[in-house]
Each structure stands twice: as structure tokens, then as C-alpha cells.
Amino acid sequence: MMTLYHSPLSPPCRTVRIMLAEKGIEAVLQEEKAWERREAFLAMNPAGTLPVLEDDQGLPVAELWPICEFLEEVFPERPLIGTDPYARAEARRLLSWFEHKFAHEVSELLLEEKVVKRITRRGQPDSGALRAARHNIRYHLDYVGWLSERRSWLAGDELSVADISAAAHLSCLDYLGDVPWEDFPAAKDWYARFKSRPSMRSLLSDQLPGLSPPAHYADLDF
Amino acid sequence: MMTLYHSPLSPPCRTVRIMLAEKGIEAVLQEEKAWERREAFLAMNPAGTLPVLEDDQGLPVAELWPICEFLEEVFPERPLIGTDPYARAEARRLLSWFEHKFAHEVSELLLEEKVVKRITRRGQPDSGALRAARHNIRYHLDYVGWLSERRSWLAGDELSVADISAAAHLSCLDYLGDVPWEDFPAAKDWYARFKSRPSMRSLLSDQLPGLSPPAHYADLDF
């Protein structure tokens, strides 16, 4: 069986968890405190970042993008990166949007200030960073809503890594109570639809010690 | 014919230029001042970032990673992302290393301070950022040397996007005279080998107005 080295509130780790579940691949989840820079972990990924997937032969695949492409190549039965070159380009463009632009402008700020600083005991959240992230998320929720009103799923007719990555990021922020769903009904509809998928179940039952999610986090009719 | 919207000293744009040349694909180079946020450009890539490749049917493929995968899928004759899933995972891991870790720790700092601020008239370079980048580049050159002493090319037996991305980033910094080659002979040997490839010719003849490269920049026996 494969092993996914992950952290519960890491959006790229959640992207891989959902992708594994959508493809029906069983994997052991192994929590990794990447900041401890464990030697055996650095041997798998010298960059020291999560996620890392170890396949059933013990071979590591490191970093989000390589893992997504690896899973798509090795388990092609349920395609999640589109089925023709242009659909694939669009799914990947949006994966890049969420993993870079959204991460940079929203999720990394909120998670760094509210979670990482707390775990690593590096002081209080910076209110300027929180304010910037809460401002930026509105523009992104608008974009999610705009896409979902024009297409069946974010990248087109089929559910893809675009939806998976968006749901991974937004589910982390939803755990922190930082998604203003009520102001963005189209984005909320899309997320309610995605959240009810069996592939989301494991994420919705995550519980971090000392940090509880709001009541609506795991509620499918939020 | 395809069109690549690019900027001459942008490492991800150079990655695509080298990849196109290695695959023997002709493309028109169209310089784009991304910061001007031209409407027709934003329609091709709402994230507003370079590179964007417009294929011969006028369809845009936006962002580095989607372009690399698109080119590999549509022009598979000369593979540049490895030939089996593990070789592909390693080539992609190193592409991620250079495009994220190296970019974040070295090239984005140097290019922002020395080039972007100059072009957009946003003040003087920050000496702290320059110092950090010049410190960090040494660790990365060590890693390039370490890899190249153990493998034919950075990701294994075959030249891949790992070499291409590393050369793209280092060539930009070499244009600025910021690569301490003499202290890292193994990395220098690898770069000298890569630099002599025909796919590097167009990059080595780039000339930015008012910003000349050092004499060794285009010298194959530097």
C-alpha cells in the first residue's frame, strides 16, 4: 500500500488526499512534522516540504505537482486532469491558480498566522497579514463562483484537479472559520456540491488538538 | 506557428524557450510587459503572469507547468520529462525545486531588486534582499554540482526539464553577473556543457536596453 506523508491542514496535502480518494486508491496517512526536518524525510524530499507519496515499492514521489501527474499516469482509469490537451491545460492552469496565486494571496497567509505560528510557538498572528488574506479571499470566491456558473465544474465539463485543489484550500480556511460563504452564493453552491462527495469525508473528520472547526465545517447542508 | 508571450529575463519564460528549441518547435517570441495588464493578455491568462503559449489554432496555454506538460504531450518525439513514471517524478521534482525553491530563495529576489524595480521605476535595490540571494545561491550551486557529479544530467541519464529550468534560472542571474561559478567547479562544468547546446543560442544573444551582460555571459568557454 502507498503512504502519504502529510499534514492535516496543508492544502497541497489535502489535494492529494482527495485525488487518491477520487481515484479509489487506498493509502496510509502518515502525519509528518516537516519543520522538524527528520533525516529519513529529507532523504525522500530534499526540499523538506509536504506532501510526499511513497509508493508500494517504497519509492518516493515528492511535491504536489509531480504527485498529481504521477497518480494520473499510473492510475489513468479515472482521469482527473482532463481528457484532451486543452482540457488538461485548463485544469492545470487552475491547479496553478489555487496552488500558487490563491496560496500566496490567501491560504498561506491565514495558515501561517493562525496555525503554523501557534504550533511552532512563534508569537501572535500579524493582524495586517490576516486583513490582507480576508480581503483577497473575496476576489477568489468571486472567481470560483464565476467559473461554476459557466461550467459544470471549475475547469469544464468534468470534475478535475482544479475543483480538488480549490476544495482543498477552501476546506482548510473553512476549518478556521475564514470563508465568508454567505456573501458568495455561487461559490457556496459549488462547494456544497463538492463537499458531499465521499472523497471529502476523511478531511471533514480531521480534528486538530486544541483547534476546533466551526459547527458548519463538516455539515453537508451548511 | 505558435506564439510565446514572454519576457527576456524571466526564468520560467526561458524554460519554455529552451524546451521549444530542444523539441525543435518554431515559435514567434512576443515580448509582453505583464505589469501593464493588457486586456487581451489577461483574457489569455487571468492570473496575468508569464509565460503564455498561444498554439497554432490561437488557443492559449497559460503558466509554466501546464505549458511544459502540454508540449510534452503534443510533441512527444523528443521526451524532456523522462520516460518512465519514476524518472518523470524526479524530473518534475527538480523542476519544482528550481521553479519554486530556487526562485523564492534566489532568482526572484535578484531579478526583483535589480531588474523589475529598475524597469518599473520603483526605487533602489534592497541590499538585504540582494545579500540573502547571494548567500542562498551558494547552497543551490552546491546541489547542482552534487547532482551533476552523480548523474549524466541533473535528473538522471537523460537531459530533462530539470536541466532546462536550472539553466533558465542560472542564465538570468549570469546575465546580471551574480553567479560565483569559480567557487563551484562541478556546477560550472554542468552549465558549460548545457550552455553549448543550440537550444541556448537565442537566450545568449538577448540584450536588454541599458543593461549589458558581463563578457563571459555568451562565452561558451567561460
Coordinates of C-alpha atoms in Angstrom, one line a residue:
Chain A
M1 CA 0.0 0.0 0.0
M2 CA 1.1 3.6 -0.6
T3 CA 1.9 6.0 2.2
L4 CA 1.2 9.7 2.1
Y5 CA 3.3 11.9 4.3
H6 CA 1.1 14.8 5.1
S7 CA -0.1 17.5 7.5
P8 CA -3.9 17.8 8.2
L9 CA -4.3 21.5 7.5
S10 CA -2.0 21.6 4.5
P11 CA -3.9 22.5 1.3
P12 CA -1.5 20.6 -1.1
C13 CA -1.6 17.5 1.2
R14 CA -5.4 17.7 1.1
T15 CA -5.3 18.0 -2.7
V16 CA -3.5 14.6 -2.8
R17 CA -5.8 13.0 -0.2
I18 CA -8.9 14.0 -2.3
M19 CA -7.2 12.9 -5.5
L20 CA -6.4 9.5 -4.0
A21 CA -9.9 9.0 -2.8
E22 CA -11.5 10.1 -6.1
K23 CA -9.3 7.6 -7.9
G24 CA -10.2 4.9 -5.3
I25 CA -6.6 4.4 -4.2
E26 CA -6.0 3.3 -0.6
A27 CA -3.1 4.9 1.1
V28 CA -1.8 5.1 4.7
L29 CA -1.8 8.6 6.0
Q30 CA 1.4 9.4 8.0
E31 CA 1.5 12.8 9.7
E32 CA 4.9 14.5 9.2
K33 CA 6.1 17.5 11.2
A34 CA 8.1 18.9 8.3
W35 CA 9.6 21.6 10.4
E36 CA 11.4 19.0 12.5
R37 CA 13.4 18.2 9.3
R38 CA 13.6 14.4 10.1
E39 CA 16.5 12.9 8.2
A40 CA 14.6 10.0 6.6
F41 CA 12.0 12.5 5.4
L42 CA 14.6 14.8 3.9
A43 CA 16.1 11.8 2.1
M44 CA 12.7 11.4 0.4
N45 CA 12.3 15.1 -0.4
P46 CA 15.5 17.3 0.0
A47 CA 13.3 20.4 -0.3
G48 CA 11.8 19.3 3.1
T49 CA 8.2 20.1 2.0
L50 CA 5.0 18.2 2.1
P51 CA 3.3 16.2 0.5
V52 CA 5.5 13.2 -0.2
L53 CA 3.9 10.0 -1.5
E54 CA 5.8 6.7 -1.0
D55 CA 4.5 4.1 -3.5
D56 CA 4.0 0.4 -2.7
Q57 CA 7.6 -0.3 -3.7
G58 CA 8.9 2.3 -1.2
L59 CA 9.9 4.8 -3.9
P60 CA 9.1 8.4 -3.0
V61 CA 7.3 11.0 -5.2
A62 CA 7.8 14.4 -3.8
E63 CA 5.9 17.7 -4.2
L64 CA 2.3 18.3 -5.2
W65 CA 2.6 18.7 -8.9
P66 CA 4.8 15.6 -9.5
I67 CA 2.4 13.5 -7.3
C68 CA -0.7 14.7 -9.2
E69 CA 0.9 13.8 -12.6
F70 CA 2.3 10.5 -11.2
L71 CA -1.2 9.4 -10.0
E72 CA -2.8 10.4 -13.3
E73 CA -0.2 8.4 -15.2
V74 CA -0.1 5.3 -13.1
F75 CA -3.9 5.2 -12.4
P76 CA -5.4 6.6 -15.6
E77 CA -8.8 4.8 -15.2
R78 CA -10.5 7.8 -13.5
P79 CA -9.0 10.8 -15.2
L80 CA -8.7 13.9 -13.1
I81 CA -6.6 16.2 -15.3
G82 CA -8.9 16.3 -18.3
T83 CA -9.0 14.1 -21.3
D84 CA -7.6 16.2 -24.2
P85 CA -4.6 18.6 -24.3
Y86 CA -6.8 21.8 -24.0
A87 CA -8.9 20.5 -21.1
R88 CA -5.7 19.4 -19.5
A89 CA -4.2 22.8 -19.9
E90 CA -7.2 24.4 -18.3
A91 CA -7.3 22.0 -15.4
R92 CA -3.6 22.6 -14.8
R93 CA -3.9 26.4 -15.2
L94 CA -6.5 26.4 -12.4
L95 CA -4.4 24.0 -10.3
S96 CA -1.6 26.5 -10.7
W97 CA -4.1 29.3 -9.8
F98 CA -5.0 27.7 -6.5
E99 CA -1.6 26.3 -5.6
H100 CA 0.3 29.5 -6.3
K101 CA -1.9 32.6 -6.6
F102 CA -4.6 31.6 -4.1
A103 CA -2.0 30.1 -1.8
H104 CA 0.2 33.2 -1.9
E105 CA -2.6 35.7 -1.6
V106 CA -4.9 33.9 0.9
S107 CA -4.3 30.5 2.3
E108 CA -0.6 30.6 3.2
L109 CA -1.2 33.9 5.0
L110 CA -4.1 32.6 7.1
L111 CA -2.5 29.2 7.8
E112 CA 0.9 30.8 8.7
E113 CA -0.6 33.3 11.1
K114 CA -3.3 31.2 12.7
V115 CA -1.8 27.7 12.6
V116 CA 1.9 27.5 12.0
K117 CA 2.8 30.3 14.4
R118 CA 0.7 28.5 17.0
I119 CA 2.2 25.1 16.5
T120 CA 5.8 26.3 16.3
R121 CA 5.3 28.9 19.2
R122 CA 6.4 31.8 17.1
G123 CA 4.3 34.6 18.5
Q124 CA 1.0 36.1 17.8
P125 CA -0.8 36.4 14.4
D126 CA 0.1 39.5 12.4
S127 CA -3.2 41.5 12.0
G128 CA -2.0 43.1 8.7
A129 CA -1.5 39.7 7.1
L130 CA -4.9 38.4 8.3
R131 CA -6.6 41.5 7.0
A132 CA -4.9 41.2 3.6
A133 CA -5.9 37.5 3.3
R134 CA -9.5 38.2 4.3
H135 CA -9.7 41.0 1.7
N136 CA -8.1 38.8 -1.1
I137 CA -10.3 35.8 -0.5
R138 CA -13.3 37.7 -1.7
Y139 CA -11.9 38.2 -5.2
H140 CA -11.1 34.5 -5.4
L141 CA -14.6 33.4 -4.2
D142 CA -16.0 35.6 -6.9
Y143 CA -13.8 33.9 -9.5
V144 CA -14.9 30.4 -8.2
G145 CA -18.5 31.5 -8.4
W146 CA -18.0 33.0 -11.9
L147 CA -16.4 29.7 -13.2
S148 CA -19.0 27.5 -11.6
E149 CA -21.9 29.4 -13.1
R150 CA -20.4 28.9 -16.6
R151 CA -19.2 25.3 -16.4
S152 CA -20.3 22.0 -14.7
W153 CA -17.1 22.0 -12.8
L154 CA -14.4 24.7 -12.4
A155 CA -12.3 23.6 -15.4
G156 CA -15.1 22.4 -17.7
D157 CA -17.5 19.5 -18.0
E158 CA -15.6 17.1 -15.8
L159 CA -14.5 17.3 -12.2
S160 CA -10.7 17.8 -12.2
V161 CA -7.7 18.8 -10.1
A162 CA -9.0 22.3 -10.4
D163 CA -12.0 21.5 -8.2
I164 CA -9.9 19.3 -5.9
S165 CA -7.3 22.0 -5.3
A166 CA -9.9 24.7 -4.7
A167 CA -11.8 22.5 -2.3
A168 CA -8.5 21.5 -0.5
H169 CA -7.6 25.2 0.1
L170 CA -11.1 26.3 1.0
S171 CA -11.7 23.4 3.3
C172 CA -8.6 24.4 5.4
L173 CA -9.8 28.0 5.6
D174 CA -13.3 26.8 6.4
Y175 CA -11.9 24.8 9.3
L176 CA -10.6 28.2 10.6
G177 CA -14.0 29.8 10.0
D178 CA -12.5 32.2 7.5
V179 CA -14.7 31.7 4.4
P180 CA -17.5 34.3 4.0
W181 CA -19.8 31.8 2.2
E182 CA -22.9 33.9 2.7
D183 CA -21.6 36.7 0.5
F184 CA -20.8 34.3 -2.4
P185 CA -23.8 32.0 -3.1
A186 CA -22.4 30.6 -6.4
A187 CA -19.1 29.6 -4.8
K188 CA -21.0 28.2 -1.8
D189 CA -23.2 26.1 -4.1
W190 CA -20.2 24.7 -5.9
Y191 CA -18.5 23.9 -2.5
A192 CA -21.7 22.3 -1.1
R193 CA -21.8 20.0 -4.2
F194 CA -18.1 19.1 -3.8
K195 CA -18.2 18.7 -0.1
S196 CA -20.9 16.0 -0.3
R197 CA -18.6 13.7 -2.2
P198 CA -17.2 10.6 -0.4
S199 CA -13.7 11.8 -1.2
M200 CA -14.1 14.7 1.2
R201 CA -15.2 12.5 4.2
S202 CA -11.7 11.9 5.7
L203 CA -10.9 15.6 5.6
L204 CA -14.1 16.6 7.2
S205 CA -13.5 14.4 10.2
D206 CA -10.0 15.9 10.8
Q207 CA -9.7 17.3 14.3
L208 CA -6.6 19.3 15.4
P209 CA -5.8 19.2 19.1
G210 CA -6.8 22.5 20.7
L211 CA -8.2 23.9 17.5
S212 CA -11.8 23.0 16.8
P213 CA -13.6 23.8 13.5
P214 CA -16.9 25.8 13.4
A215 CA -20.1 23.7 13.5
H216 CA -20.7 24.1 9.8
Y217 CA -17.3 22.7 8.8
A218 CA -18.5 19.1 8.4
D219 CA -22.1 19.9 7.8
L220 CA -23.1 19.0 4.3
D221 CA -26.1 21.4 4.4
F222 CA -24.2 24.3 5.7
Chain B
M1 CA 3.0 28.8 -35.9
M2 CA 2.8 29.1 -32.1
T3 CA 3.5 32.4 -30.2
L4 CA 5.2 32.6 -26.9
Y5 CA 4.4 35.6 -24.8
H6 CA 7.5 36.2 -22.7
S7 CA 9.9 38.5 -21.0
P8 CA 13.6 38.1 -21.8
L9 CA 14.9 37.8 -18.2
S10 CA 12.1 35.7 -16.9
P11 CA 13.3 32.2 -15.8
P12 CA 10.0 30.4 -16.5
C13 CA 9.8 32.1 -19.9
R14 CA 13.4 31.0 -20.7
T15 CA 12.5 27.4 -19.5
V16 CA 9.8 27.3 -22.2
R17 CA 12.1 28.9 -24.9
I18 CA 14.8 26.2 -24.3
M19 CA 12.1 23.5 -24.2
L20 CA 10.7 24.6 -27.5
A21 CA 14.2 24.7 -29.1
E22 CA 15.1 21.3 -27.7
K23 CA 12.0 19.8 -29.2
G24 CA 12.6 21.6 -32.5
I25 CA 9.4 23.6 -32.4
E26 CA 9.5 27.0 -34.0
A27 CA 7.6 29.8 -32.2
V28 CA 7.2 33.5 -32.5
L29 CA 8.6 35.3 -29.5
Q30 CA 6.3 38.2 -28.4
E31 CA 7.6 40.3 -25.6
E32 CA 4.8 41.1 -23.0
K33 CA 5.0 43.7 -20.3
A34 CA 2.9 41.8 -17.9
W35 CA 2.7 44.6 -15.4
E36 CA 0.8 46.7 -17.9
R37 CA -2.1 44.2 -17.6
R38 CA -3.1 44.4 -21.3
E39 CA -6.7 43.3 -21.6
A40 CA -6.1 40.8 -24.5
F41 CA -3.3 39.3 -22.4
L42 CA -5.4 38.9 -19.3
A43 CA -8.0 37.1 -21.4
M44 CA -5.4 34.5 -22.2
N45 CA -4.2 34.2 -18.6
P46 CA -6.4 35.8 -15.9
A47 CA -3.5 35.4 -13.4
G48 CA -1.6 38.0 -15.5
T49 CA 1.6 36.1 -15.3
L50 CA 4.1 34.9 -17.9
P51 CA 4.7 32.7 -19.9
V52 CA 1.7 32.2 -22.1
L53 CA 1.9 30.0 -25.2
E54 CA -0.6 30.5 -28.0
D55 CA -0.8 27.5 -30.2
D56 CA -1.2 27.5 -34.0
Q57 CA -5.0 27.5 -33.6
G58 CA -4.9 30.6 -31.4
L59 CA -5.7 28.7 -28.2
P60 CA -3.8 29.8 -25.1
V61 CA -1.9 27.6 -22.6
A62 CA -1.0 29.6 -19.6
E63 CA 1.6 29.2 -16.8
L64 CA 4.9 27.3 -16.9
W65 CA 3.9 23.9 -15.6
P66 CA 0.8 23.5 -17.9
I67 CA 2.9 24.6 -20.9
C68 CA 5.7 22.1 -20.2
E69 CA 3.2 19.2 -19.8
F70 CA 1.3 20.4 -22.9
L71 CA 4.5 20.5 -25.1
E72 CA 5.5 17.0 -23.8
E73 CA 2.0 15.6 -24.6
V74 CA 1.6 17.2 -28.0
F75 CA 5.2 16.8 -29.2
P76 CA 6.3 13.5 -27.5
E77 CA 9.0 12.6 -30.1
R78 CA 11.8 14.2 -28.0
P79 CA 10.9 13.4 -24.4
L80 CA 12.1 16.0 -21.9
I81 CA 10.2 14.9 -18.7
G82 CA 11.7 11.4 -18.5
T83 CA 10.5 8.1 -20.0
D84 CA 9.1 6.1 -17.0
P85 CA 7.0 7.3 -14.0
Y86 CA 9.9 7.5 -11.6
A87 CA 12.2 9.3 -14.0
R88 CA 9.3 11.6 -14.6
A89 CA 8.7 12.1 -10.9
E90 CA 12.4 13.0 -10.4
A91 CA 12.5 15.4 -13.4
R92 CA 9.3 17.1 -12.1
R93 CA 10.6 17.2 -8.5
L94 CA 13.7 19.2 -9.7
L95 CA 11.6 21.4 -12.0
S96 CA 9.6 22.2 -8.8
W97 CA 12.9 22.7 -6.9
F98 CA 14.1 25.4 -9.4
E99 CA 10.7 27.0 -10.2
H100 CA 9.7 27.3 -6.5
K101 CA 12.6 26.9 -4.0
F102 CA 15.4 28.4 -6.1
A103 CA 13.1 31.1 -7.5
H104 CA 11.9 32.0 -4.0
E105 CA 15.3 31.9 -2.3
V106 CA 17.5 33.3 -5.1
S107 CA 16.3 34.3 -8.6
E108 CA 13.1 36.2 -7.7
L109 CA 15.0 38.3 -5.1
L110 CA 17.8 39.2 -7.5
L111 CA 15.5 39.9 -10.5
E112 CA 13.0 41.9 -8.5
E113 CA 15.7 44.1 -6.9
K114 CA 18.0 44.5 -9.9
V115 CA 15.6 44.4 -12.9
V116 CA 11.9 44.8 -12.0
K117 CA 12.4 47.8 -9.7
R118 CA 14.5 49.4 -12.5
I119 CA 12.0 48.8 -15.3
T120 CA 9.0 49.9 -13.2
R121 CA 10.9 52.8 -11.5
R122 CA 10.1 51.5 -8.0
G123 CA 13.2 52.7 -6.2
Q124 CA 16.6 51.3 -5.3
P125 CA 17.5 47.7 -4.8
D126 CA 17.2 46.5 -1.2
S127 CA 20.7 45.5 0.0
G128 CA 19.3 42.9 2.5
A129 CA 17.4 41.0 -0.2
L130 CA 20.5 41.0 -2.5
R131 CA 22.7 39.7 0.3
A132 CA 20.2 36.9 1.1
A133 CA 20.0 35.8 -2.5
R134 CA 23.8 35.9 -2.9
H135 CA 24.1 33.8 0.3
N136 CA 21.4 31.3 -0.8
I137 CA 22.7 30.8 -4.4
R138 CA 25.8 29.0 -2.9
Y139 CA 23.8 26.2 -1.4
H140 CA 21.9 25.7 -4.7
L141 CA 25.1 25.7 -6.8
D142 CA 26.5 23.1 -4.4
Y143 CA 23.3 21.0 -5.0
V144 CA 23.6 21.4 -8.8
G145 CA 27.2 20.2 -8.6
W146 CA 26.4 17.3 -6.3
L147 CA 23.7 16.1 -8.7
S148 CA 25.8 16.5 -11.8
E149 CA 28.7 14.5 -10.3
R150 CA 26.4 11.6 -9.7
R151 CA 24.3 11.6 -12.9
S152 CA 24.8 12.3 -16.6
W153 CA 22.2 15.1 -16.3
L154 CA 20.5 16.6 -13.2
A155 CA 17.5 14.3 -13.0
G156 CA 19.3 11.1 -14.3
D157 CA 20.6 9.7 -17.6
E158 CA 18.7 12.0 -19.9
L159 CA 18.6 15.7 -20.3
S160 CA 15.2 16.9 -18.9
V161 CA 13.2 19.9 -17.7
A162 CA 15.3 19.8 -14.6
D163 CA 18.4 20.9 -16.5
I164 CA 16.3 23.2 -18.6
S165 CA 14.8 25.0 -15.6
A166 CA 18.2 25.2 -13.8
A167 CA 19.8 26.6 -16.9
A168 CA 17.0 29.1 -17.4
H169 CA 17.3 30.5 -13.9
L170 CA 21.1 30.5 -13.8
S171 CA 21.4 32.1 -17.2
C172 CA 19.3 35.1 -16.0
L173 CA 21.5 35.5 -12.9
D174 CA 24.6 35.1 -15.1
Y175 CA 23.3 38.0 -17.2
L176 CA 23.4 40.0 -14.0
G177 CA 26.9 38.8 -13.1
D178 CA 25.6 37.2 -9.9
V179 CA 26.7 33.5 -10.3
P180 CA 30.0 32.8 -8.4
W181 CA 31.0 30.0 -10.9
E182 CA 34.6 29.9 -9.8
D183 CA 33.7 28.6 -6.4
F184 CA 31.6 25.8 -7.8
P185 CA 33.5 23.9 -10.5
A186 CA 31.1 21.0 -10.8
A187 CA 28.1 23.2 -11.3
K188 CA 30.2 25.3 -13.8
D189 CA 31.1 22.2 -15.8
W190 CA 27.5 21.2 -16.0
Y191 CA 26.5 24.7 -17.1
A192 CA 29.3 24.9 -19.7
R193 CA 28.0 21.6 -21.1
F194 CA 24.4 22.8 -21.2
K195 CA 25.3 26.3 -22.5
S196 CA 26.9 25.0 -25.6
R197 CA 23.7 23.4 -26.8
P198 CA 22.0 25.1 -29.8
S199 CA 18.8 25.5 -27.7
M200 CA 20.7 28.1 -25.6
R201 CA 21.7 30.3 -28.6
S202 CA 18.6 32.6 -28.6
L203 CA 18.9 33.3 -24.9
L204 CA 22.6 34.0 -25.1
S205 CA 22.0 36.7 -27.7
D206 CA 19.4 38.6 -25.6
Q207 CA 20.4 42.2 -24.9
L208 CA 18.3 44.4 -22.6
P209 CA 18.4 48.1 -23.3
G210 CA 20.7 49.8 -20.7
L211 CA 21.6 46.6 -19.0
S212 CA 24.5 44.7 -20.6
P213 CA 25.6 41.2 -19.6
P214 CA 29.2 40.6 -18.4
A215 CA 31.7 39.4 -21.1
H216 CA 31.5 35.8 -20.1
Y217 CA 27.7 35.6 -20.4
A218 CA 27.6 34.3 -24.0
D219 CA 31.1 32.9 -24.0
L220 CA 31.0 29.1 -24.3
D221 CA 34.5 28.7 -22.8
F222 CA 33.8 30.9 -19.8

